Amino acid sequence: KLINGERWYDTQGNLIQAHGGGILQYGGYFYWYGEDKRLVKGKSAGDLYGVSCYRSRDLTEWDYLGNALPVNHEEPDHPLYYKKILERPKVLWNEETGKFVMLMHLDIPDYTYASVGIAVSDHPEGPFCLLDTKHPNGYESRDMGVYQEQDGTAYLLMASHWNSCMRAVKLTGDYLDFTDSYTYLYPLVGKCESREAPAAFQKDGRYYCITSACTGYEPNEADLASADSMLGIWRSLGNPCRGTDAAVTFHAQSTFVLELPDGRKLLMLDIWKISDISDSRYVWLPIQWDESGIPFVTWTDDWRAALDAAEQQN
Ligand code: GAL
């Protein structure tokens, strides 16, 4: 059983390492990718290991499929050199090209390179090959997320201008580059603070994006923004968390929203453990809808039971 905030293990009994992650649905499976923060003997705690890939049919039993994007140990100039920064990897499947595309935040330790890494593979479990690092539309990009429409159109959500702006940028058809079509989610009228950790979803043609404030690995208050299209005009609906510890997002930070085929949605979050980042925990919360049609989340220990009890939403 995967209980929110407790340790989650894969089918081999190892701690699941998929922080700042996201889930791809492909061929009847869920593929969960994330930052692998395992501690390796002889290496320092912050050193990169790679992007892990897990597979499941039921979201509960996760098979570890290995390191989908191993890092580089020899060349300090390489964007994936193990002393650099790799955060929030997300994978999309491109139906037109048949390729799996991984987008991630690639940076140097002082966070001044601020790029999007683009990697590609013929298989969901990798190995992914890094093609390039980019600054979409000429802007720096730090925390990021992705959103893919039913018709395949995909977007990158990215924190730019030292996180004072959150932008949505349309990807090219092959997902390997960025178009000139973009918009700003933040700053918003009445909400001028910086945002990070975007997690977008959609219901009945209305788009939503949950973000965190910028306090590093310390928890803070989330915000929910909404628009009638991804590149539309966004406005804030306030904190989507309700109940105890809502003001600190239940001590967690958003990373992705999994949209199930029947319309149910699961907000995925990380509880970062600063003293031992490899032991950071996961929290998955089904998205609920109030009488006014506003999405919200409440804490639950057992996300599986809450998800099973949630009504289908199509
Ligand atoms: C958080 C951010 C994470 C990571 C972390 C480093 O604010 O969301 O992705 O960058 O800071 O301190």
Coordinates of C-alpha atoms and ligand atoms in Angstrom, one line a residue:
K1 CA 0.0 0.0 0.0
L2 CA 1.3 3.5 -0.9
I3 CA 0.4 5.8 2.0
N4 CA 0.8 9.5 1.5
G5 CA 4.0 10.8 3.2
E6 CA 5.3 7.4 4.1
R7 CA 8.1 5.5 2.3
W8 CA 7.1 4.0 -1.0
Y9 CA 8.9 1.0 -2.4
D10 CA 9.1 -0.6 -5.8
T11 CA 8.4 -4.3 -6.5
Q12 CA 12.0 -5.1 -5.7
G13 CA 11.6 -3.5 -2.3
N14 CA 13.7 -0.5 -3.1
L15 CA 12.7 3.1 -2.2
I16 CA 11.1 4.7 -5.2
Q17 CA 13.2 7.5 -6.6
A18 CA 11.0 9.6 -8.8
H19 CA 11.1 13.1 -7.3
G20 CA 9.7 16.1 -9.1
G21 CA 8.3 13.6 -11.5
G22 CA 5.4 13.0 -13.9
I23 CA 3.5 10.1 -15.4
L24 CA 3.1 9.0 -19.0
Q25 CA 0.2 6.7 -20.0
Y26 CA 1.2 4.5 -22.8
G27 CA 0.2 1.0 -24.1
G28 CA -1.9 0.2 -21.1
Y29 CA 0.8 1.1 -18.6
F30 CA 1.7 4.1 -16.4
Y31 CA 5.3 5.1 -16.7
W32 CA 6.5 7.2 -13.8
Y33 CA 9.6 9.3 -14.4
G34 CA 11.4 11.5 -11.8
E35 CA 14.7 12.7 -10.3
D36 CA 16.7 9.8 -8.9
K37 CA 18.2 11.2 -5.8
R38 CA 19.7 8.0 -4.5
L39 CA 22.8 8.2 -2.4
V40 CA 25.7 6.4 -4.2
K41 CA 28.8 5.3 -2.3
G42 CA 31.7 7.6 -3.0
K43 CA 29.5 10.3 -4.3
S44 CA 28.2 13.4 -2.6
A45 CA 24.5 13.9 -1.7
G46 CA 23.7 16.5 -4.4
D47 CA 25.4 14.5 -7.2
L48 CA 23.1 13.6 -10.1
Y49 CA 22.4 10.0 -10.8
G50 CA 19.8 10.2 -13.6
V51 CA 16.1 10.0 -14.4
S52 CA 14.4 6.9 -13.1
C53 CA 11.6 5.1 -14.9
Y54 CA 9.0 2.9 -13.2
R55 CA 6.1 1.0 -14.8
S56 CA 2.8 0.0 -13.4
R57 CA -0.7 -1.1 -14.5
D58 CA -2.5 -0.1 -11.4
L59 CA -0.5 2.9 -10.0
T60 CA 0.3 0.8 -6.9
E61 CA 2.8 -1.9 -7.9
W62 CA 5.8 -0.2 -9.5
D63 CA 8.5 -2.1 -11.4
Y64 CA 11.8 -0.3 -11.7
L65 CA 12.8 -0.2 -15.3
G66 CA 16.2 1.4 -14.7
N67 CA 17.9 4.7 -15.3
A68 CA 16.2 6.2 -18.4
L69 CA 18.7 9.1 -18.7
P70 CA 22.1 8.3 -17.1
V71 CA 24.3 11.3 -16.4
N72 CA 27.8 12.0 -17.5
H73 CA 30.8 11.5 -15.2
E74 CA 33.7 12.4 -17.4
E75 CA 33.1 15.8 -19.1
P76 CA 32.5 18.8 -16.8
D77 CA 31.2 20.8 -19.8
H78 CA 28.5 18.2 -20.6
P79 CA 25.0 19.5 -19.8
L80 CA 24.4 16.2 -17.9
Y81 CA 27.6 16.2 -16.0
Y82 CA 26.9 14.7 -12.6
K83 CA 27.8 17.9 -10.7
K84 CA 25.1 19.9 -12.5
I85 CA 21.4 20.2 -11.9
L86 CA 18.6 18.1 -13.5
E87 CA 15.1 18.7 -12.2
R88 CA 11.5 18.0 -12.9
P89 CA 11.8 15.6 -15.9
K90 CA 8.6 14.9 -17.8
V91 CA 8.0 12.5 -20.7
L92 CA 5.5 12.8 -23.6
W93 CA 4.8 10.4 -26.4
N94 CA 4.6 11.9 -29.8
E95 CA 2.1 10.0 -31.9
E96 CA 3.3 11.6 -35.2
T97 CA 6.9 10.7 -34.8
G98 CA 6.5 7.7 -32.6
K99 CA 9.2 9.1 -30.3
F100 CA 9.3 9.5 -26.5
V101 CA 10.4 13.0 -25.6
M102 CA 11.8 14.0 -22.2
L103 CA 11.8 17.6 -21.2
M104 CA 13.6 18.7 -18.0
H105 CA 15.3 21.6 -16.3
L106 CA 19.0 21.5 -16.8
D107 CA 21.2 23.9 -15.0
I108 CA 24.6 24.5 -13.4
P109 CA 24.9 24.6 -9.6
D110 CA 24.2 28.3 -9.2
Y111 CA 21.1 28.0 -11.4
T112 CA 22.3 30.7 -13.9
Y113 CA 22.2 28.5 -17.1
A114 CA 18.4 27.9 -16.7
S115 CA 17.6 25.8 -19.7
V116 CA 15.2 23.1 -20.9
G117 CA 16.9 19.8 -21.8
I118 CA 15.3 17.9 -24.6
A119 CA 16.0 14.1 -24.9
V120 CA 14.5 11.5 -27.1
S121 CA 14.0 7.7 -27.1
D122 CA 12.3 5.0 -29.2
H123 CA 11.2 3.3 -26.0
P124 CA 9.4 4.5 -22.9
E125 CA 12.0 3.2 -20.6
G126 CA 14.8 4.8 -22.5
P127 CA 17.7 5.1 -22.8
F128 CA 17.0 8.7 -23.7
C129 CA 19.5 10.7 -25.7
L130 CA 20.0 14.4 -25.0
L131 CA 19.6 16.4 -28.2
D132 CA 19.9 19.9 -26.9
T133 CA 19.4 22.5 -24.2
K134 CA 17.2 25.5 -25.0
H135 CA 16.0 28.8 -23.7
P136 CA 12.5 28.9 -25.1
N137 CA 11.8 32.2 -26.9
G138 CA 15.1 33.5 -25.6
Y139 CA 14.0 33.2 -21.9
E140 CA 15.7 31.4 -19.1
S141 CA 13.7 28.5 -17.8
R142 CA 13.9 26.9 -14.3
D143 CA 11.0 24.9 -12.7
M144 CA 8.9 23.4 -15.5
G145 CA 6.0 21.1 -16.3
V146 CA 4.3 19.9 -19.5
Y147 CA 0.7 19.7 -20.7
Q148 CA -0.5 17.6 -23.6
E149 CA -3.9 18.0 -25.2
Q150 CA -6.0 15.1 -26.4
D151 CA -5.2 16.2 -30.0
G152 CA -1.5 15.9 -29.3
T153 CA -0.7 19.7 -29.0
A154 CA 1.7 20.0 -26.1
Y155 CA 2.9 22.9 -24.0
L156 CA 5.8 23.6 -21.7
L157 CA 5.1 25.5 -18.5
M158 CA 8.2 27.3 -17.3
A159 CA 9.3 29.7 -14.6
S160 CA 11.3 32.5 -16.3
H161 CA 12.8 35.9 -15.2
W162 CA 14.3 34.4 -12.0
N163 CA 10.9 32.8 -11.3
S164 CA 9.0 36.1 -11.4
C165 CA 7.0 34.9 -14.4
M166 CA 5.4 31.6 -15.2
R167 CA 4.9 31.1 -18.9
A168 CA 3.2 28.5 -21.2
V169 CA 4.9 27.9 -24.5
K170 CA 3.5 25.7 -27.3
L171 CA 5.9 23.0 -28.5
T172 CA 6.5 22.3 -32.1
G173 CA 4.7 19.3 -33.6
D174 CA 7.6 16.9 -32.9
Y175 CA 8.0 18.3 -29.3
L176 CA 11.7 18.9 -30.0
D177 CA 11.5 22.7 -30.0
F178 CA 9.4 25.6 -29.0
T179 CA 7.1 27.8 -31.1
D180 CA 6.6 31.6 -30.8
S181 CA 3.2 31.0 -29.3
Y182 CA 3.3 31.6 -25.6
T183 CA 1.5 33.4 -22.8
Y184 CA 2.0 34.4 -19.2
L185 CA 0.3 32.7 -16.3
Y186 CA 2.0 34.9 -13.8
P187 CA 2.4 37.6 -12.8
L188 CA -1.4 38.0 -12.6
V189 CA -3.4 41.0 -11.5
G190 CA -3.5 40.7 -7.7
K191 CA -0.9 37.9 -7.7
C192 CA 2.5 39.3 -8.4
E193 CA 4.7 36.9 -6.5
S194 CA 7.0 34.4 -8.1
R195 CA 5.8 30.9 -8.8
E196 CA 7.4 27.5 -9.3
A197 CA 6.4 23.8 -9.6
P198 CA 3.6 24.0 -12.3
A199 CA 1.1 21.2 -12.6
A200 CA -1.6 21.7 -15.3
F201 CA -4.9 20.0 -16.1
Q202 CA -8.1 20.5 -17.9
K203 CA -11.8 19.9 -17.4
D204 CA -14.7 20.7 -19.8
G205 CA -12.5 23.0 -21.8
R206 CA -11.3 25.0 -18.8
Y207 CA -7.6 24.9 -18.0
Y208 CA -6.0 24.9 -14.6
C209 CA -2.5 25.2 -13.3
I210 CA -1.4 24.6 -9.7
T211 CA 1.9 26.2 -8.7
S212 CA 3.9 26.8 -5.5
A213 CA 5.6 29.9 -4.2
C214 CA 9.4 30.1 -4.3
T215 CA 10.9 29.0 -1.0
G216 CA 13.2 26.2 -2.3
Y217 CA 12.5 22.9 -0.7
E218 CA 10.5 24.5 2.2
P219 CA 6.8 24.2 1.8
N220 CA 4.6 27.3 1.1
E221 CA 1.1 28.2 -0.1
A222 CA 0.0 26.9 -3.5
D223 CA -2.1 28.9 -6.0
L224 CA -4.5 27.7 -8.7
A225 CA -4.8 29.7 -11.9
S226 CA -7.4 29.1 -14.6
A227 CA -8.0 30.1 -18.3
D228 CA -10.2 29.0 -21.1
S229 CA -7.3 27.8 -23.2
M230 CA -3.7 27.1 -22.5
L231 CA -2.6 30.3 -24.3
G232 CA -5.6 32.3 -23.0
I233 CA -5.9 34.8 -20.2
W234 CA -5.1 33.3 -16.8
R235 CA -6.5 34.4 -13.5
S236 CA -6.0 33.2 -10.0
L237 CA -8.6 31.3 -8.1
G238 CA -6.6 31.2 -4.8
N239 CA -5.2 28.3 -2.8
P240 CA -6.6 24.9 -4.1
C241 CA -5.7 23.2 -0.8
R242 CA -8.4 22.9 1.9
G243 CA -8.3 21.8 5.5
T244 CA -5.4 21.3 8.0
D245 CA -2.0 22.5 6.7
A246 CA -3.6 23.9 3.5
A247 CA -1.5 27.1 3.9
V248 CA 1.7 25.0 3.5
T249 CA 0.3 22.6 0.8
F250 CA 0.3 19.8 3.4
H251 CA 4.1 20.3 3.7
A252 CA 4.4 19.3 0.0
Q253 CA 5.0 20.9 -3.4
S254 CA 3.2 20.2 -6.7
T255 CA 4.8 18.4 -9.6
F256 CA 2.2 17.0 -12.0
V257 CA -1.5 16.2 -12.5
L258 CA -2.3 12.7 -13.8
E259 CA -5.5 12.8 -15.8
L260 CA -7.1 9.3 -16.0
P261 CA -9.0 8.3 -19.1
D262 CA -12.3 8.4 -17.1
G263 CA -11.7 12.0 -16.2
R264 CA -10.5 11.5 -12.6
K265 CA -7.3 13.4 -11.7
L266 CA -4.6 12.9 -9.3
L267 CA -2.4 15.8 -8.1
M268 CA 1.2 14.5 -7.5
L269 CA 3.3 16.3 -5.0
D270 CA 6.7 16.0 -3.2
I271 CA 7.5 16.3 0.4
W272 CA 11.1 17.3 0.2
K273 CA 13.3 16.1 3.0
I274 CA 16.1 18.5 3.1
S275 CA 18.2 16.5 5.6
D276 CA 18.2 13.5 3.3
I277 CA 16.8 14.4 -0.1
S278 CA 16.8 10.7 -1.2
D279 CA 14.2 10.0 1.4
S280 CA 11.8 12.7 0.2
R281 CA 8.2 11.5 0.1
Y282 CA 5.3 11.4 -2.3
V283 CA 1.8 12.7 -1.8
W284 CA -1.0 12.0 -4.4
L285 CA -4.3 13.7 -3.9
P286 CA -7.4 13.2 -6.0
I287 CA -8.7 16.5 -7.4
Q288 CA -12.2 17.2 -6.1
W289 CA -14.7 19.8 -7.4
D290 CA -16.9 22.0 -5.3
E291 CA -20.5 23.2 -6.0
S292 CA -19.2 26.2 -8.0
G293 CA -17.1 23.9 -10.2
I294 CA -13.8 24.9 -8.6
P295 CA -11.1 22.2 -8.2
F296 CA -9.6 21.6 -4.8
V297 CA -7.6 19.0 -2.8
T298 CA -7.7 17.8 0.8
W299 CA -5.3 15.7 2.7
T300 CA -5.9 12.0 2.7
D301 CA -3.6 9.2 3.9
D302 CA -4.9 6.6 1.5
W303 CA -5.0 8.2 -1.9
R304 CA -6.0 4.9 -3.5
A305 CA -9.2 4.7 -1.5
A306 CA -9.9 8.3 -2.2
L307 CA -9.3 7.8 -5.9
D308 CA -11.5 4.7 -6.0
A309 CA -14.2 6.6 -4.3
A310 CA -14.0 9.5 -6.7
E311 CA -16.6 9.6 -9.3
Q312 CA -15.7 9.4 -13.0
Q313 CA -15.8 12.8 -14.4
N314 CA -16.4 12.5 -18.1
Ligands
GAL1 C1 12.4 24.4 -5.4 C2 12.1 23.9 -6.8 C3 12.7 22.6 -7.0 C4 14.2 22.8 -6.8 C5 14.4 23.3 -5.4 C6 15.9 23.5 -5.1 O1 11.8 25.6 -5.2 O2 10.7 23.8 -7.0 O3 12.5 22.1 -8.3 O4 14.7 23.7 -7.7 O5 13.8 24.5 -5.2 O6 16.1 24.2 -3.9

